[in-house]
């Protein structure tokens, strides 16, 4: 089945915001086995929106629209879709009640709901109404003559839960086949290396398929299979995941869609009851900030020390004055002393330390921009890596963060 | 004039990457005074790409395509555009030489350039060739019968410099009028408050126009004017910017397009020779990481202390045991002691401190998720704010970071 996305919003056409909804919906469609051939963004203009929806419904089985369901006069996605599909709008009493309840709960019993808001209770005849748990605008599924339009609210916080809880089951039912997938997440091996290592699998693949997604410092492989029922699809996936595990071993940090690198790391360290200190120079706190992404990180992370000046490196981490003088702050020895001293001076079991030149200035012939040393100490064992990253300041720092998390993970696996 | 964007790439349709090029090009078009009514993403499929380009050239004056100019068989943007516009491809000798030089410099004299790469030297008859300083694929401007197709490489590192140095001057010349704009960046006032404060200006505006762009914790106002020549356009802009400065005063941190909040803050503190310590709990290092975004931040930031545990708050910042016991780590008093102690124990002139509950767990009735105290000490003066942020863990932390930078800025202005 083919699907097509239409994002509605002048703010996207103005470059005011990045269209992350399209990326989210595209990935969800890919996961559901739908072929997406077109994505269009159009503004809140009736004529242009009409043409766009009509063209999309002509050429695709399913058209997913997001945005333009709000209460103001600008919001015309609902009305325009109904017009394209030649369906009248009628009031949905259930939605009217839900909107009433929503406002009374949020704003108190005496709140007077404006007339505009009732427009959101108007739905095309015969539409399936999707309750919005995080806002007033309901989602809508409208079917006619073998074509389906799915209307979703624009705010990601409303769109995503609605899509996952209500649209996914609907689309799964629509598919004659069950489509299942599993995400194998790999760190510590570059994208081209990963692709080379599975070249044979990819070139001979039919069902399941393996699709690589490159992230900074990580590669995610999505294994997708289709079969007459879910159980059978998973049965097809299992041997492929097993083969990937055989090839990538400990470089696979999870096969759970939702788990991030920092989550798997914090969970692993919490399980082993290891405490952590981050000692950062050029990353400036980005490693500890990344670890604090994980709820409950406090079980593991005790402190982060952004030792940006040499004085701070000496004071907080006990890096030797002679080391800084003889080989400099960006050196293998300094990274070593930062990691070792981080554990010693704080009493934590582990310390991850980074020192490097993020640029744009500060580079020399011997120590060019992009040179980053990462030191890691776990239970007294220290490992230091020398890295040469490319790109601008932000890119170099981003790569440093992921490489540090990857090194910490491998040291925890080895030394605990 | 109307412009339309076409992004080429199956990886976008698969949700593999977010289409940031479209957001960038949209904003640039808005800045150039072009009306963008449609944005389409299409894959590397000849038939669908042909239809998409044809439709776009029918309805818009200028069509900007990005992606699909690479050397592989998948990359067909150049050939398909030439076919739609009915133009033959001919080899551009200048580009052939440039590609040759590019590879010899990068890979050494003996590198054998593959046949595929010469495809990138083929250009539609009469096209204006845009040199690529960061890759092999040239950009192309193709004009025919009053319509213009602009073909650009997909990688942002190639696209952006090419657009700014070569496409902007071309488009400016095309416009019968000069369009100039100025960005007024505001912090410390919410989006709706800003909009209320300029309602009268916006409702009566014609030339110049004011367009608000909401960022996390900031509002940017783009003032755009058009006139017969650049000088005259700027003359129109000036009184509006003056009026905005009158209304928003010190909340405006820059009128320079490229300057970020952290850059203006670091520059201001460097000028006043103030040194800084960051003392972070729930933000986990994100404030110092943001400050380290600025090249040369080391003149100001001496250290960051991510005091995630109570023990660390006491040890590094001297927060009193009784305080933590009686009012808890998330309290006005703790934020006060963190900020004050951060200066005292490190000897820096300023300290910005954050303690709060980012969730999803850890909230209570008295201290709900989203409660964040921010303390700031500058030259001995301490100010603490109590904030109630909404959204998920990431959103709460993001708002905390910007609010901290804003508070630090206002304290520096006041107490130094």
Coordinates of C-alpha atoms in Angstrom, one line a residue, chain A:
Chain A
X1 CA 0.0 0.0 0.0
X2 CA 1.2 3.5 -0.7
X3 CA 0.9 6.4 1.8
X4 CA 1.6 10.1 1.3
X5 CA 2.2 12.8 3.8
X6 CA 0.9 16.4 3.8
X7 CA 2.1 18.8 6.4
X8 CA 0.0 21.9 6.8
X9 CA 1.6 25.1 8.1
X10 CA 2.8 28.4 6.8
X11 CA 5.3 28.4 9.7
X12 CA 7.1 25.5 8.0
X13 CA 7.1 27.2 4.6
X14 CA 8.6 30.3 6.2
X15 CA 11.4 28.2 7.7
X16 CA 10.2 29.1 11.2
X17 CA 10.3 25.5 12.4
X18 CA 11.8 22.3 11.2
X19 CA 9.3 19.6 10.0
X20 CA 10.1 16.9 12.5
X21 CA 6.5 15.5 12.2
X22 CA 7.2 14.5 8.6
X23 CA 10.4 12.6 9.7
X24 CA 8.4 10.9 12.5
X25 CA 5.5 9.9 10.3
X26 CA 7.8 8.7 7.6
X27 CA 9.7 6.4 9.9
X28 CA 6.4 5.1 11.3
X29 CA 5.1 4.4 7.8
X30 CA 8.3 2.6 6.9
X31 CA 7.9 0.5 10.0
X32 CA 4.3 -0.3 9.1
X33 CA 5.5 -1.5 5.6
X34 CA 3.8 1.4 3.8
X35 CA 5.5 2.9 0.7
X36 CA 5.8 6.7 1.0
X37 CA 6.6 8.3 -2.4
X38 CA 5.7 11.9 -1.7
X39 CA 5.7 14.4 1.2
X40 CA 4.3 17.8 0.7
X41 CA 4.1 20.9 2.8
X42 CA 1.4 23.4 2.0
X43 CA 0.2 26.6 3.8
X44 CA -3.2 27.5 5.2
X45 CA -4.6 28.5 1.8
X46 CA -7.8 26.8 0.7
X47 CA -7.2 26.6 -3.0
X48 CA -3.6 25.2 -2.7
X49 CA -4.6 22.8 0.0
X50 CA -7.5 21.5 -2.0
X51 CA -5.3 20.8 -5.0
X52 CA -2.7 19.2 -2.8
X53 CA -5.1 16.9 -1.1
X54 CA -6.9 16.0 -4.4
X55 CA -3.6 15.1 -6.1
X56 CA -2.5 13.0 -3.1
X57 CA -5.7 11.1 -2.9
X58 CA -5.6 10.4 -6.7
X59 CA -2.1 8.8 -6.6
X60 CA -1.9 7.2 -3.1
X61 CA -4.0 4.8 -1.1
X62 CA -3.6 6.6 2.2
X63 CA -3.0 10.3 2.8
X64 CA -1.8 11.4 6.2
X65 CA -2.3 15.1 7.0
X66 CA -1.0 16.8 10.0
X67 CA -1.7 20.3 11.2
X68 CA -4.5 22.8 10.6
X69 CA -7.1 21.3 13.0
X70 CA -7.0 24.1 15.5
X71 CA -9.9 26.3 16.5
X72 CA -9.0 29.5 14.5
X73 CA -10.2 30.6 11.1
X74 CA -6.8 29.7 9.6
X75 CA -7.3 26.1 10.4
X76 CA -9.0 24.6 7.4
X77 CA -7.7 21.1 7.0
X78 CA -10.9 19.4 8.2
X79 CA -13.2 21.5 6.0
X80 CA -11.0 21.2 2.9
X81 CA -10.5 17.5 3.2
X82 CA -14.3 17.1 3.5
X83 CA -14.8 19.2 0.4
X84 CA -12.2 17.1 -1.6
X85 CA -13.9 13.9 -0.5
X86 CA -17.4 15.4 -1.0
X87 CA -18.6 14.7 2.5
X88 CA -20.7 16.9 4.7
X89 CA -19.6 17.9 8.2
X90 CA -21.7 17.0 11.1
X91 CA -21.3 17.6 14.8
X92 CA -19.8 14.7 16.7
X93 CA -21.6 14.8 20.1
X94 CA -18.9 12.6 21.8
X95 CA -16.2 15.1 20.8
X96 CA -18.3 18.1 21.9
X97 CA -18.6 16.5 25.3
X98 CA -14.9 15.7 25.4
X99 CA -13.9 19.2 24.5
X100 CA -16.3 20.6 27.2
X101 CA -14.7 18.2 29.8
X102 CA -11.2 19.1 28.7
X103 CA -11.7 22.9 29.2
X104 CA -13.6 22.4 32.5
X105 CA -10.9 20.3 33.9
X106 CA -8.1 22.6 32.7
X107 CA -9.7 26.0 33.3
X108 CA -12.3 25.4 36.0
X109 CA -16.1 24.9 35.9
X110 CA -17.0 28.5 35.1
X111 CA -14.8 28.8 32.0
X112 CA -16.7 29.9 29.0
X113 CA -15.7 27.9 25.9
X114 CA -15.5 30.2 22.8
X115 CA -17.7 29.4 19.8
X116 CA -14.6 28.7 17.7
X117 CA -13.8 25.6 19.7
X118 CA -17.0 23.9 18.7
X119 CA -15.7 23.8 15.1
X120 CA -13.4 21.1 16.3
X121 CA -16.4 18.9 17.0
X122 CA -17.5 19.0 13.4
X123 CA -16.4 15.9 11.5
X124 CA -16.9 14.6 7.9
X125 CA -19.8 12.2 7.7
X126 CA -18.9 8.6 8.6
X127 CA -15.4 9.5 9.9
X128 CA -13.7 7.5 12.6
X129 CA -13.0 9.9 15.5
X130 CA -9.7 9.6 17.3
X131 CA -9.8 11.1 20.8
X132 CA -7.0 13.5 21.6
X133 CA -5.7 12.9 25.1
X134 CA -3.5 16.0 25.0
X135 CA -5.5 18.7 23.4
X136 CA -8.9 19.6 21.9
X137 CA -8.7 18.7 18.2
X138 CA -9.7 15.1 17.5
X139 CA -7.9 13.1 14.9
X140 CA -10.0 11.8 12.0
X141 CA -9.9 8.8 9.7
X142 CA -12.0 9.4 6.6
X143 CA -12.6 6.5 4.1
X144 CA -14.2 6.8 0.7
X145 CA -14.0 4.7 -2.5
X146 CA -10.9 2.7 -1.3
X147 CA -9.0 5.8 -0.3
X148 CA -8.2 6.9 3.2
X149 CA -7.4 10.3 4.6
X150 CA -6.0 10.5 8.2
X151 CA -6.1 13.9 9.8
X152 CA -3.8 14.5 12.8
X153 CA -3.1 17.5 15.0
X154 CA 0.2 19.3 14.5
X155 CA 1.7 19.6 18.0
X156 CA 4.1 16.6 18.3
X157 CA 2.9 16.0 21.9
X158 CA -0.7 15.4 20.5
X159 CA 0.3 13.7 17.2
X160 CA 2.6 11.0 18.5
X161 CA 0.5 9.4 21.2
X162 CA -2.5 9.5 18.9
X163 CA -0.6 7.9 16.1
X164 CA 0.9 5.2 18.2
X165 CA -2.2 4.3 20.2
X166 CA -5.0 4.7 17.6
X167 CA -3.6 5.0 14.0
X168 CA -1.0 2.2 14.2
X169 CA -3.7 -0.5 15.1
X170 CA -5.9 0.9 12.4
X171 CA -3.2 0.7 9.7
X172 CA -2.1 -2.7 10.9
X173 CA -5.6 -4.1 10.4
X174 CA -5.7 -2.5 6.9
X175 CA -2.6 -4.4 5.8
X176 CA -3.3 -7.9 4.5
X177 CA 0.0 -9.0 6.0
X178 CA 1.5 -8.5 9.4
X179 CA 4.7 -6.4 9.3
X180 CA 7.1 -6.7 12.2
X181 CA 10.4 -5.2 12.8
X182 CA 13.3 -5.2 15.3
X183 CA 15.9 -2.5 15.7
X184 CA 19.5 -3.6 16.3
X185 CA 21.5 -0.7 17.7
X186 CA 25.3 -0.7 17.2
X187 CA 28.0 1.5 18.6
X188 CA 31.7 1.6 18.2
X189 CA 31.8 0.6 14.5
X190 CA 31.6 3.1 11.7
X191 CA 28.8 3.2 9.2
X192 CA 30.8 2.0 6.2
X193 CA 32.4 -0.8 8.2
X194 CA 28.9 -2.0 9.4
X195 CA 27.7 -1.9 5.8
X196 CA 30.7 -3.9 4.6
X197 CA 30.1 -6.5 7.3
X198 CA 26.5 -7.1 6.2
X199 CA 27.0 -6.6 2.5
X200 CA 26.2 -10.3 1.8
X201 CA 23.0 -10.2 3.9
X202 CA 21.8 -7.0 2.2
X203 CA 22.5 -8.1 -1.3
X204 CA 20.6 -11.4 -1.0
X205 CA 17.8 -10.1 1.2
X206 CA 14.1 -10.3 0.4
X207 CA 12.1 -11.0 3.5
X208 CA 13.2 -9.9 6.1
X209 CA 15.0 -6.8 4.9
X210 CA 17.8 -4.9 6.7
X211 CA 17.8 -1.1 6.5
X212 CA 20.7 0.8 8.0
X213 CA 20.1 4.2 9.7
X214 CA 23.3 6.2 10.5
X215 CA 23.3 8.3 13.6
X216 CA 26.3 10.2 15.0
X217 CA 28.7 7.5 16.3
X218 CA 26.0 4.8 16.0
X219 CA 24.4 2.6 13.3
X220 CA 20.9 1.3 13.7
X221 CA 19.8 -1.7 11.6
X222 CA 16.1 -2.2 11.2
X223 CA 15.1 -5.8 10.4
X224 CA 11.6 -5.9 8.9
X225 CA 9.6 -9.0 7.9
X226 CA 6.1 -9.5 6.6
X227 CA 4.1 -12.6 6.9
X228 CA 0.4 -13.7 7.2
X229 CA 0.5 -13.2 10.9
X230 CA 2.6 -11.5 13.5
X231 CA 4.0 -14.6 15.0
X232 CA 5.3 -15.8 11.6
X233 CA 6.9 -12.5 10.9
X234 CA 8.8 -12.6 14.1
X235 CA 9.9 -16.1 13.3
X236 CA 11.4 -14.7 10.1
X237 CA 13.2 -11.9 12.0
X238 CA 14.7 -14.0 14.7
X239 CA 17.5 -15.8 12.8
X240 CA 18.6 -12.6 11.1
X241 CA 18.9 -10.8 14.5
X242 CA 20.8 -13.8 15.7
X243 CA 23.2 -13.6 12.8
X244 CA 23.7 -9.8 13.4
X245 CA 24.4 -10.6 17.1
X246 CA 27.0 -13.1 15.9
X247 CA 28.7 -10.6 13.7
X248 CA 28.6 -7.5 15.9
X249 CA 28.7 -9.1 19.3
X250 CA 29.2 -6.6 22.1
X251 CA 28.9 -3.7 19.8
X252 CA 25.2 -4.2 19.9
X253 CA 23.9 -2.3 22.9
X254 CA 20.2 -3.0 22.5
X255 CA 17.6 -4.6 20.3
X256 CA 14.9 -2.5 21.9
X257 CA 13.5 0.3 19.7
X258 CA 13.1 2.8 22.5
X259 CA 16.4 2.3 24.4
X260 CA 19.1 4.9 23.8
X261 CA 22.9 4.4 24.2
X262 CA 22.9 6.4 27.5
X263 CA 19.9 4.4 28.8
X264 CA 21.6 1.1 28.2
X265 CA 24.8 2.4 29.7
X266 CA 23.1 3.8 32.9
X267 CA 21.1 0.5 33.3
X268 CA 24.2 -1.6 32.9
X269 CA 26.2 0.5 35.4
X270 CA 23.3 0.6 37.9
X271 CA 23.0 -3.1 37.7
X272 CA 26.7 -3.5 38.5
X273 CA 26.4 -0.8 41.2
X274 CA 29.1 1.3 39.6
X275 CA 29.2 5.0 40.3
X276 CA 30.5 7.6 37.8
X277 CA 32.2 10.9 37.5
X278 CA 32.4 12.8 34.2
X279 CA 35.5 14.9 33.7
X280 CA 35.1 17.1 30.6
X281 CA 37.1 19.7 28.8
X282 CA 36.1 20.4 25.2
X283 CA 32.7 18.7 25.5
X284 CA 31.9 21.2 28.2
X285 CA 29.4 19.2 30.2
X286 CA 27.7 17.6 27.2
X287 CA 28.6 14.0 28.3
X288 CA 27.0 14.4 31.8
X289 CA 24.0 16.3 30.2
X290 CA 23.5 13.3 28.0
X291 CA 23.7 10.8 30.9
X292 CA 21.2 13.0 32.8
X293 CA 18.8 12.5 29.9
X294 CA 18.1 9.2 31.6
X295 CA 15.6 9.3 34.4
X296 CA 17.2 7.9 37.5
X297 CA 20.7 8.7 36.3
X298 CA 21.5 9.8 39.9
X299 CA 22.0 6.2 40.9
X300 CA 25.1 6.2 38.7
X301 CA 26.3 9.7 38.1
X302 CA 27.6 11.4 41.2
X303 CA 29.1 14.5 39.7
X304 CA 30.4 16.0 36.5
X305 CA 33.4 18.2 36.5
X306 CA 33.8 20.6 33.6
X307 CA 37.5 21.3 34.0
X308 CA 37.8 23.9 31.3
X309 CA 40.9 25.7 32.7
X310 CA 44.2 24.1 33.5
X311 CA 43.8 25.2 37.1
X312 CA 40.5 23.3 37.3
X313 CA 42.1 20.2 35.9
X314 CA 44.7 20.3 38.6
X315 CA 42.4 21.3 41.4
X316 CA 39.5 18.9 40.8
X317 CA 41.2 16.0 39.1
X318 CA 44.8 16.2 40.3
X319 CA 46.3 16.4 36.9
X320 CA 50.0 17.1 37.5
X321 CA 51.4 20.6 36.8
X322 CA 54.4 19.0 35.0
X323 CA 52.1 17.0 32.7
X324 CA 50.3 20.1 31.6
X325 CA 53.6 21.9 31.1
X326 CA 55.5 19.2 29.3
X327 CA 52.8 17.6 27.0
X328 CA 49.9 20.1 27.3
X329 CA 46.3 19.8 28.2
X330 CA 45.4 18.0 25.0
X331 CA 47.5 14.9 25.4
X332 CA 47.2 11.2 26.1
X333 CA 48.9 11.7 29.5
X334 CA 46.4 14.4 30.6
X335 CA 43.4 12.3 29.5
X336 CA 44.9 9.5 31.5
X337 CA 45.4 11.6 34.6
X338 CA 42.0 13.2 34.3
X339 CA 40.3 9.7 34.3
X340 CA 42.5 8.2 37.0
X341 CA 42.3 11.4 39.2
X342 CA 38.6 11.7 38.6
X343 CA 38.1 8.4 40.4
X344 CA 40.7 9.0 43.0
X345 CA 39.5 12.4 44.1
X346 CA 35.8 11.7 44.1
X347 CA 35.7 8.1 45.2
X348 CA 33.6 6.9 42.3
X349 CA 34.2 3.5 40.6
X350 CA 34.4 5.0 37.1
X351 CA 35.4 8.2 35.4
X352 CA 35.1 9.2 31.8
X353 CA 37.4 12.1 30.7
X354 CA 37.7 14.1 27.5
X355 CA 40.3 16.7 26.4
X356 CA 40.6 17.9 22.9
X357 CA 40.6 20.8 20.4
X358 CA 37.1 21.5 19.1
X359 CA 38.2 24.5 17.0
X360 CA 37.8 26.6 15.0
X361 CA 41.0 28.1 16.5
X362 CA 43.5 26.6 18.8
X363 CA 44.8 23.9 16.4
X364 CA 48.5 23.5 15.5
X365 CA 50.4 21.3 13.1
X366 CA 51.1 18.7 15.8
X367 CA 47.7 19.1 17.5
X368 CA 45.2 19.9 14.8
X369 CA 41.5 20.8 15.3
X370 CA 39.6 17.6 15.8
X371 CA 42.3 15.9 17.9
X372 CA 40.4 14.5 21.0
X373 CA 41.8 12.2 23.7
X374 CA 39.3 10.2 25.7
X375 CA 40.3 8.5 28.9
X376 CA 38.3 6.1 30.9
X377 CA 39.0 4.6 34.3
X378 CA 36.9 1.7 35.6
X379 CA 37.8 -0.1 38.8
X380 CA 41.4 1.2 38.5
X381 CA 41.9 0.1 34.9
X382 CA 42.6 3.1 32.6
X383 CA 42.2 3.2 28.8
X384 CA 42.9 6.2 26.6
X385 CA 41.9 6.6 22.9
X386 CA 43.3 9.1 20.4
X387 CA 40.6 10.4 18.0
X388 CA 40.7 12.5 14.9
X389 CA 37.3 14.0 14.3
X390 CA 36.3 16.1 11.4
X391 CA 33.6 18.8 10.9
X392 CA 32.9 22.1 12.7
X393 CA 33.1 22.7 16.5
X394 CA 29.6 21.3 17.1
X395 CA 30.2 18.2 15.1
X396 CA 33.6 17.5 16.7
X397 CA 32.0 17.8 20.2
X398 CA 29.0 15.7 19.3
X399 CA 31.3 12.9 18.0
X400 CA 33.4 13.2 21.2
X401 CA 30.4 12.7 23.4
X402 CA 29.2 9.5 21.6
X403 CA 32.8 8.1 21.5
X404 CA 33.1 8.7 25.2
X405 CA 29.9 6.9 26.0
X406 CA 31.0 4.0 23.7
X407 CA 34.5 3.8 25.4
X408 CA 32.9 3.9 28.9
X409 CA 30.5 1.1 27.8
X410 CA 33.3 -1.1 26.5
X411 CA 35.5 -0.5 29.7
X412 CA 32.5 -1.3 31.9
X413 CA 32.0 -4.6 30.0
X414 CA 35.7 -5.4 30.3
X415 CA 36.7 -4.3 33.8
X416 CA 33.7 -5.0 36.0

